[in-house]
Short mmCIF file of C-alpha atoms in Angstrom, two decimals:
data_model
loop_
_atom_site.label_atom_id
_atom_site.label_comp_id
_atom_site.label_asym_id
_atom_site.label_seq_id
_atom_site.Cartn_x
_atom_site.Cartn_y
_atom_site.Cartn_z
CA MET A 1 15.66 122.58 172.85
CA THR A 2 15.81 125.63 170.60
CA ASN A 3 13.34 127.85 168.83
CA GLU A 4 14.96 127.31 165.45
CA PHE A 5 12.31 124.91 164.21
CA LYS A 6 8.93 126.39 163.40
CA ILE A 7 5.78 124.60 162.46
CA SER A 8 2.98 125.92 160.30
CA ARG A 9 0.16 127.56 162.25
CA ARG A 10 -2.19 125.13 160.50
CA SER A 11 -0.90 122.57 162.97
CA PHE A 12 -2.13 124.51 165.97
CA ALA A 13 -5.49 125.64 167.24
CA ALA A 14 -6.59 128.80 165.46
CA GLY A 15 -5.85 131.05 168.39
CA SER A 16 -2.21 130.02 168.84
CA ALA A 17 0.13 132.94 168.90
CA LEU A 18 2.85 133.01 166.23
CA ALA A 19 5.50 133.31 168.91
CA ALA A 20 4.43 129.98 170.34
CA ALA A 21 4.78 128.09 167.06
CA THR A 22 8.02 126.30 167.90
CA LEU A 23 9.01 122.72 168.49
CA ALA A 24 9.05 123.26 172.24
CA LEU A 25 5.26 123.27 172.30
CA PRO A 26 3.12 120.42 173.65
CA ALA A 27 1.87 117.77 171.23
CA LEU A 28 -0.22 118.86 168.29
CA ARG A 29 -3.88 117.90 168.33
CA ALA A 30 -4.02 117.38 164.59
CA GLN A 31 -1.39 116.54 162.01
CA GLY A 32 -0.95 119.33 159.45
CA LYS A 33 -0.90 118.74 155.70
CA LEU A 34 2.30 117.09 154.51
CA GLU A 35 4.58 119.54 152.74
CA LYS A 36 6.21 116.67 150.84
CA THR A 37 4.73 113.20 150.37
CA LYS A 38 7.42 111.54 148.24
CA ILE A 39 10.57 111.07 150.30
CA ALA A 40 13.96 109.77 149.16
CA LEU A 41 15.58 108.05 152.13
CA SER A 42 19.15 106.69 152.18
CA VAL A 43 20.43 103.94 154.47
CA GLY A 44 23.68 102.00 154.69
CA GLY A 45 23.19 98.28 155.23
CA LYS A 46 19.42 98.03 155.64
CA ALA A 47 19.50 94.28 156.34
CA ALA A 48 21.34 94.84 159.64
CA PHE A 49 19.38 94.79 162.91
CA TYR A 50 20.75 98.31 163.38
CA TYR A 51 18.01 99.43 160.96
CA LEU A 52 15.32 96.90 161.86
CA PRO A 53 12.77 99.57 162.92
CA LEU A 54 13.09 101.16 159.47
CA THR A 55 12.46 97.81 157.77
CA ILE A 56 9.50 97.03 160.05
CA SER A 57 7.90 100.43 159.43
CA GLU A 58 8.35 99.94 155.68
CA GLN A 59 7.19 96.31 155.51
CA LEU A 60 4.11 96.86 157.67
CA GLY A 61 3.01 99.90 155.69
CA TYR A 62 3.43 102.45 158.46
CA PHE A 63 4.94 105.07 156.14
CA LYS A 64 2.04 104.69 153.73
CA ALA A 65 -0.39 104.96 156.63
CA GLU A 66 1.08 108.42 157.31
CA GLY A 67 0.51 109.47 153.70
CA LEU A 68 4.16 109.03 152.72
CA ASP A 69 5.68 107.43 149.65
CA VAL A 70 9.17 106.58 150.92
CA GLU A 71 11.74 105.36 148.41
CA ILE A 72 14.62 103.72 150.28
CA SER A 73 18.07 103.54 148.67
CA ASP A 74 20.35 101.03 150.39
CA PHE A 75 24.09 101.70 150.32
CA ALA A 76 27.04 99.57 151.47
CA GLY A 77 27.54 101.64 154.63
CA GLY A 78 26.45 104.69 156.59
CA ALA A 79 29.11 106.97 155.12
CA ARG A 80 27.72 106.47 151.62
CA ALA A 81 24.17 106.97 152.80
CA LEU A 82 25.34 110.21 154.39
CA GLN A 83 26.90 111.32 151.11
CA ALA A 84 23.53 110.83 149.43
CA VAL A 85 21.70 113.14 151.81
CA VAL A 86 24.49 115.76 151.81
CA GLY A 87 24.71 115.57 148.02
CA GLY A 88 20.96 116.08 147.64
CA SER A 89 19.93 112.74 146.12
CA ALA A 90 18.22 111.83 149.41
CA ASP A 91 15.98 113.97 151.63
CA VAL A 92 16.52 112.02 154.84
CA CYS A 93 19.15 109.56 156.04
CA SER A 94 18.66 106.58 158.31
CA GLY A 95 22.09 106.45 159.90
CA ALA A 96 24.26 106.73 162.96
CA PHE A 97 23.60 109.64 165.31
CA GLU A 98 27.30 110.59 165.44
CA HIS A 99 27.18 111.67 161.78
CA THR A 100 25.27 114.77 162.89
CA ILE A 101 28.26 115.69 165.08
CA ASN A 102 30.78 115.05 162.31
CA LEU A 103 28.74 117.18 159.94
CA GLN A 104 28.48 120.08 162.38
CA ALA A 105 32.27 119.98 162.76
CA LYS A 106 32.35 120.70 159.01
CA ASN A 107 29.80 123.53 159.40
CA GLN A 108 26.99 121.45 157.93
CA MET A 109 23.88 121.50 160.12
CA TYR A 110 22.00 118.21 160.21
CA ARG A 111 19.66 117.08 162.93
CA ALA A 112 18.39 113.71 164.16
CA PHE A 113 14.65 113.69 164.83
CA VAL A 114 13.73 110.12 165.80
CA LEU A 115 15.85 107.35 167.31
CA GLN A 116 15.83 103.71 166.21
CA GLY A 117 18.57 102.26 168.42
CA ARG A 118 19.72 103.03 171.98
CA ALA A 119 22.97 101.06 171.63
CA PRO A 120 25.33 100.93 168.60
CA GLN A 121 24.91 97.14 168.16
CA ILE A 122 28.46 96.97 166.81
CA ALA A 123 30.94 94.28 167.79
CA PHE A 124 34.66 94.23 167.03
CA GLY A 125 36.06 90.76 166.44
CA ILE A 126 39.43 89.23 165.57
CA SER A 127 39.61 86.52 162.90
CA THR A 128 40.54 83.20 164.50
CA LYS A 129 41.73 82.07 161.05
CA THR A 130 44.30 84.76 160.26
CA MET A 131 45.15 85.80 163.84
CA PRO A 132 44.91 82.64 166.01
CA ASN A 133 47.60 83.97 168.37
CA TYR A 134 46.07 87.42 168.93
CA LYS A 135 46.89 88.84 172.37
CA SER A 136 46.39 92.63 172.27
CA ILE A 137 45.36 95.57 170.10
CA ALA A 138 49.03 96.10 169.25
CA ASP A 139 48.89 92.88 167.20
CA LEU A 140 46.57 94.65 164.74
CA ARG A 141 49.29 97.01 163.51
CA GLY A 142 49.55 96.64 159.74
CA LYS A 143 46.47 94.39 159.57
CA LYS A 144 43.32 94.67 157.46
CA ILE A 145 40.10 95.52 159.31
CA GLY A 146 36.71 95.09 157.72
CA VAL A 147 34.04 97.76 158.27
CA SER A 148 30.67 98.25 156.61
CA ALA A 149 32.12 101.21 154.69
CA PRO A 150 35.01 103.60 155.39
CA GLY A 151 33.76 106.53 157.50
CA SER A 152 30.72 104.64 158.76
CA SER A 153 29.76 104.04 162.40
CA THR A 154 31.50 100.64 162.28
CA ASN A 155 34.66 102.47 161.23
CA MET A 156 34.24 104.94 164.10
CA MET A 157 33.86 102.07 166.56
CA ALA A 158 37.02 100.46 165.21
CA ASN A 159 38.89 103.76 165.57
CA LEU A 160 37.79 103.97 169.19
CA VAL A 161 38.94 100.42 169.94
CA LEU A 162 42.30 101.06 168.25
CA SER A 163 42.87 104.36 170.06
CA ARG A 164 42.31 102.74 173.43
CA GLY A 165 44.92 100.15 172.52
CA GLY A 166 47.49 102.74 171.49
CA LEU A 167 47.01 102.53 167.71
CA LYS A 168 45.96 105.16 165.20
CA ALA A 169 43.65 104.62 162.25
CA SER A 170 46.68 105.01 159.97
CA ASP A 171 48.31 101.97 161.61
CA VAL A 172 45.82 99.62 159.91
CA SER A 173 44.03 99.28 156.58
CA PHE A 174 40.24 99.61 156.55
CA ILE A 175 38.28 97.67 153.95
CA GLY A 176 34.58 98.15 153.21
CA VAL A 177 32.77 94.81 153.31
CA GLY A 178 29.11 95.79 153.76
CA THR A 179 26.87 94.32 156.47
CA ALA A 180 25.59 91.09 154.95
CA ALA A 181 26.90 88.12 152.95
CA GLY A 182 29.89 90.07 151.63
CA ALA A 183 31.11 90.68 155.18
CA LEU A 184 30.90 86.96 156.01
CA THR A 185 32.83 86.06 152.86
CA ALA A 186 35.54 88.67 153.49
CA LEU A 187 36.34 87.26 156.92
CA ARG A 188 36.00 83.58 156.05
CA SER A 189 38.22 83.90 152.98
CA GLY A 190 40.98 85.63 154.92
CA GLN A 191 40.67 88.96 153.08
CA ILE A 192 40.53 90.71 156.47
CA ASP A 193 42.10 90.03 159.87
CA ALA A 194 39.44 91.63 162.06
CA MET A 195 36.02 93.16 161.64
CA SER A 196 33.86 95.84 163.19
CA ASN A 197 30.28 95.15 162.16
CA THR A 198 26.66 94.71 163.19
CA ASP A 199 24.32 91.77 163.66
CA PRO A 200 23.28 89.32 162.39
CA VAL A 201 26.75 89.04 160.79
CA MET A 202 28.79 89.20 164.01
CA THR A 203 26.69 86.67 165.93
CA MET A 204 26.88 84.26 162.99
CA LEU A 205 30.68 84.45 162.97
CA GLU A 206 30.89 84.34 166.75
CA GLN A 207 28.73 81.24 167.14
CA LYS A 208 30.84 79.35 164.62
CA GLY A 209 34.05 80.37 166.38
CA GLU A 210 35.27 82.39 163.42
CA VAL A 211 35.81 85.60 165.40
CA LYS A 212 36.95 86.42 168.90
CA ILE A 213 34.93 89.40 170.13
CA ILE A 214 37.07 91.98 171.95
CA SER A 215 34.65 94.92 172.12
CA ASP A 216 30.86 94.67 172.11
CA THR A 217 28.07 97.26 172.06
CA ARG A 218 25.20 94.93 171.16
CA THR A 219 23.77 95.21 174.69
CA LEU A 220 23.10 98.16 176.98
CA LYS A 221 25.63 96.79 179.50
CA GLY A 222 28.31 96.39 176.83
CA THR A 223 27.64 99.89 175.54
CA GLN A 224 28.03 101.30 179.06
CA GLU A 225 31.37 99.49 179.41
CA VAL A 226 32.71 100.70 176.05
CA PHE A 227 31.41 104.28 176.04
CA GLY A 228 30.85 104.99 179.71
CA GLY A 229 27.21 105.93 179.15
CA THR A 230 24.20 105.56 176.89
CA MET A 231 24.99 105.90 173.20
CA PRO A 232 22.32 106.75 170.60
CA ALA A 233 22.72 104.75 167.41
CA ALA A 234 20.55 104.60 164.28
CA CYS A 235 18.20 107.53 163.78
CA LEU A 236 16.55 109.49 161.03
CA TYR A 237 18.37 112.73 160.36
CA ALA A 238 18.04 115.49 157.80
CA SER A 239 19.38 118.95 157.13
CA GLN A 240 18.10 121.70 159.36
CA GLU A 241 16.76 123.41 156.24
CA PHE A 242 14.72 120.32 155.27
CA ILE A 243 13.20 120.03 158.75
CA LEU A 244 12.33 123.74 158.82
CA LYS A 245 10.59 123.48 155.45
CA ASN A 246 8.90 120.14 156.07
CA PRO A 247 7.92 119.84 159.75
CA ASN A 248 4.69 117.94 159.13
CA THR A 249 6.49 115.52 156.84
CA CYS A 250 9.15 114.96 159.50
CA GLN A 251 6.39 114.36 162.02
CA ALA A 252 4.88 111.73 159.73
CA LEU A 253 8.27 110.01 159.37
CA ALA A 254 8.73 110.02 163.15
CA ASN A 255 5.21 108.65 163.61
CA ALA A 256 5.95 105.72 161.29
CA ILE A 257 9.21 104.83 163.04
CA VAL A 258 7.71 105.08 166.54
CA HIS A 259 4.80 102.92 165.34
CA GLY A 260 7.38 100.34 164.24
CA LEU A 261 9.18 100.58 167.58
CA LYS A 262 5.93 99.91 169.41
CA TRP A 263 5.26 96.85 167.24
CA LEU A 264 8.75 95.53 167.98
CA GLN A 265 8.17 95.70 171.75
CA THR A 266 5.65 92.86 171.59
CA ALA A 267 6.72 91.04 168.42
CA GLY A 268 7.81 87.43 168.76
CA PRO A 269 10.60 85.73 166.78
CA GLY A 270 8.05 84.30 164.34
CA ASP A 271 6.67 87.77 163.70
CA ILE A 272 10.14 89.07 162.80
CA ILE A 273 10.83 86.16 160.44
CA LYS A 274 7.51 86.72 158.64
CA THR A 275 8.07 90.46 158.28
CA VAL A 276 11.68 90.93 157.12
CA PRO A 277 12.73 89.94 153.58
CA GLU A 278 14.03 86.37 153.28
CA SER A 279 17.46 87.61 152.15
CA TYR A 280 18.00 89.25 155.56
CA LEU A 281 18.20 85.79 157.19
CA LEU A 282 21.49 85.02 155.38
CA GLY A 283 20.40 81.44 154.95
CA ASP A 284 20.18 80.60 158.65
CA ARG A 285 16.92 81.40 160.44
CA ALA A 286 18.07 80.00 163.79
CA LEU A 287 21.19 82.13 163.88
CA TYR A 288 19.23 85.17 162.71
CA LEU A 289 16.85 84.79 165.64
CA ALA A 290 19.75 84.20 168.05
CA SER A 291 21.20 87.48 166.80
CA PHE A 292 17.89 89.25 167.26
CA ASN A 293 17.59 88.06 170.86
CA LYS A 294 21.08 89.43 171.53
CA VAL A 295 20.36 92.92 170.24
CA ARG A 296 16.66 93.22 171.11
CA GLU A 297 17.17 95.40 174.19
CA SER A 298 19.21 97.86 172.16
CA ILE A 299 16.20 98.84 170.04
CA SER A 300 14.72 102.18 171.10
CA LEU A 301 11.43 101.99 172.97
CA ASP A 302 10.02 105.36 171.97
CA GLY A 303 12.25 107.15 169.45
CA ILE A 304 13.51 109.70 171.96
CA ILE A 305 17.23 110.56 171.95
CA PRO A 306 18.66 110.70 175.50
CA ASP A 307 20.40 113.99 176.29
CA ASP A 308 23.23 112.23 178.11
CA GLY A 309 23.61 109.88 175.15
CA ALA A 310 24.26 112.77 172.78
CA ARG A 311 26.98 114.02 175.12
CA THR A 312 28.48 110.52 175.30
CA ALA A 313 28.65 110.40 171.49
CA LEU A 314 30.46 113.74 171.36
CA LYS A 315 32.94 112.67 174.03
CA ALA A 316 33.65 109.39 172.21
CA LEU A 317 34.24 111.06 168.85
CA ALA A 318 36.47 113.76 170.33
CA SER A 319 38.59 111.09 172.05
CA PHE A 320 40.02 109.74 168.77
CA ASP A 321 39.16 112.28 166.05
CA PRO A 322 41.29 115.44 166.26
CA THR A 323 38.94 117.25 163.87
CA ILE A 324 36.15 117.07 166.47
CA LYS A 325 36.56 119.84 169.06
CA ALA A 326 34.04 119.16 171.81
CA ASP A 327 33.94 122.80 172.92
CA LYS A 328 33.10 123.92 169.37
CA ILE A 329 30.10 121.62 168.94
CA ASP A 330 26.62 122.77 169.99
CA ILE A 331 25.21 119.35 170.84
CA SER A 332 21.67 120.73 171.21
CA LYS A 333 21.66 121.46 167.48
CA THR A 334 22.41 117.86 166.51
CA TYR A 335 18.97 116.54 167.49
CA THR A 336 15.42 117.38 168.47
CA ASN A 337 13.01 115.17 170.41
CA GLU A 338 9.86 117.14 169.70
CA PHE A 339 8.68 114.97 166.80
CA ALA A 340 9.38 111.74 168.68
CA ARG A 341 7.56 113.03 171.78
CA ARG A 342 4.43 113.75 169.75
CA ALA A 343 4.64 110.35 168.09
CA LYS A 344 5.08 108.67 171.48
CA GLU A 345 1.99 110.37 172.86
CA ARG A 346 0.02 109.30 169.80
CA PHE A 347 0.95 105.62 170.11
CA GLN A 348 0.86 105.33 173.92
CA ALA A 349 -2.81 104.41 173.93
#
């Protein structure tokens, strides 16, 4: 990666040279003192499987085990969660990886430091109620499309689907519907004609025949078909300044998430039901578990962001957003894997 991130020499053996104190070093033997123990974390749509590792790490006390007091503010969508961290009311955001690219395009340097999802887990579906005769993307011109929140990753996915069908974002109306009960109501009541959203919402609508899925990134195979490669999804990201000032705190956050990822690798359906809040089930445990089984493989195994995935994200954004100039983005500055690598080594045993 780069040598822009530096870690306190307390974290290294006494004889470590100052020049070696960068994130490119091998794993630390001991965790340094946390620079900041109380963390304000923003997220958009926490009940979605997209953020399940965050919920697991919180519910099982993994943040507290790292000495952290994490206060999570849940917003209607990723764009609003992003606004919180950019505006300073949150220290860290749990959100889509591609936001780090969008921010860099605006000369704001934010960096992802641990991955939660290795596929976007977003599906785009057409309402069978308001558009029973749907045949092609062109039929969506002038229609209302539900997304978790305007500017969120669900909105970006919708833009990509539209662009490949010859439509621009301005050819439709986007409506923020959240990622839970509100999204179900919006589609069922006919307020929207199509929806780009995450699970469990999309599986619930799909199984009842209320949407026709036309683009799906809830599986690794589907993600490959849509994006042409791996696509990093939910991650923890923060400003470069925050990471520079709080490397041990960022390490603790990464440790907690990777701990949650490890738990999820062996957790059974019953374990998930017992751990997540009851409200996340949206009143239907069976459908919630069916949704989980559909997206399970898209959950990151170790928190590490794939290099080719970051490039895929940049290519996808540049394909429909004229404000993203691929040759102007330094993709290496949108993420670091050094914290996740240390966390992985710690929890491999």
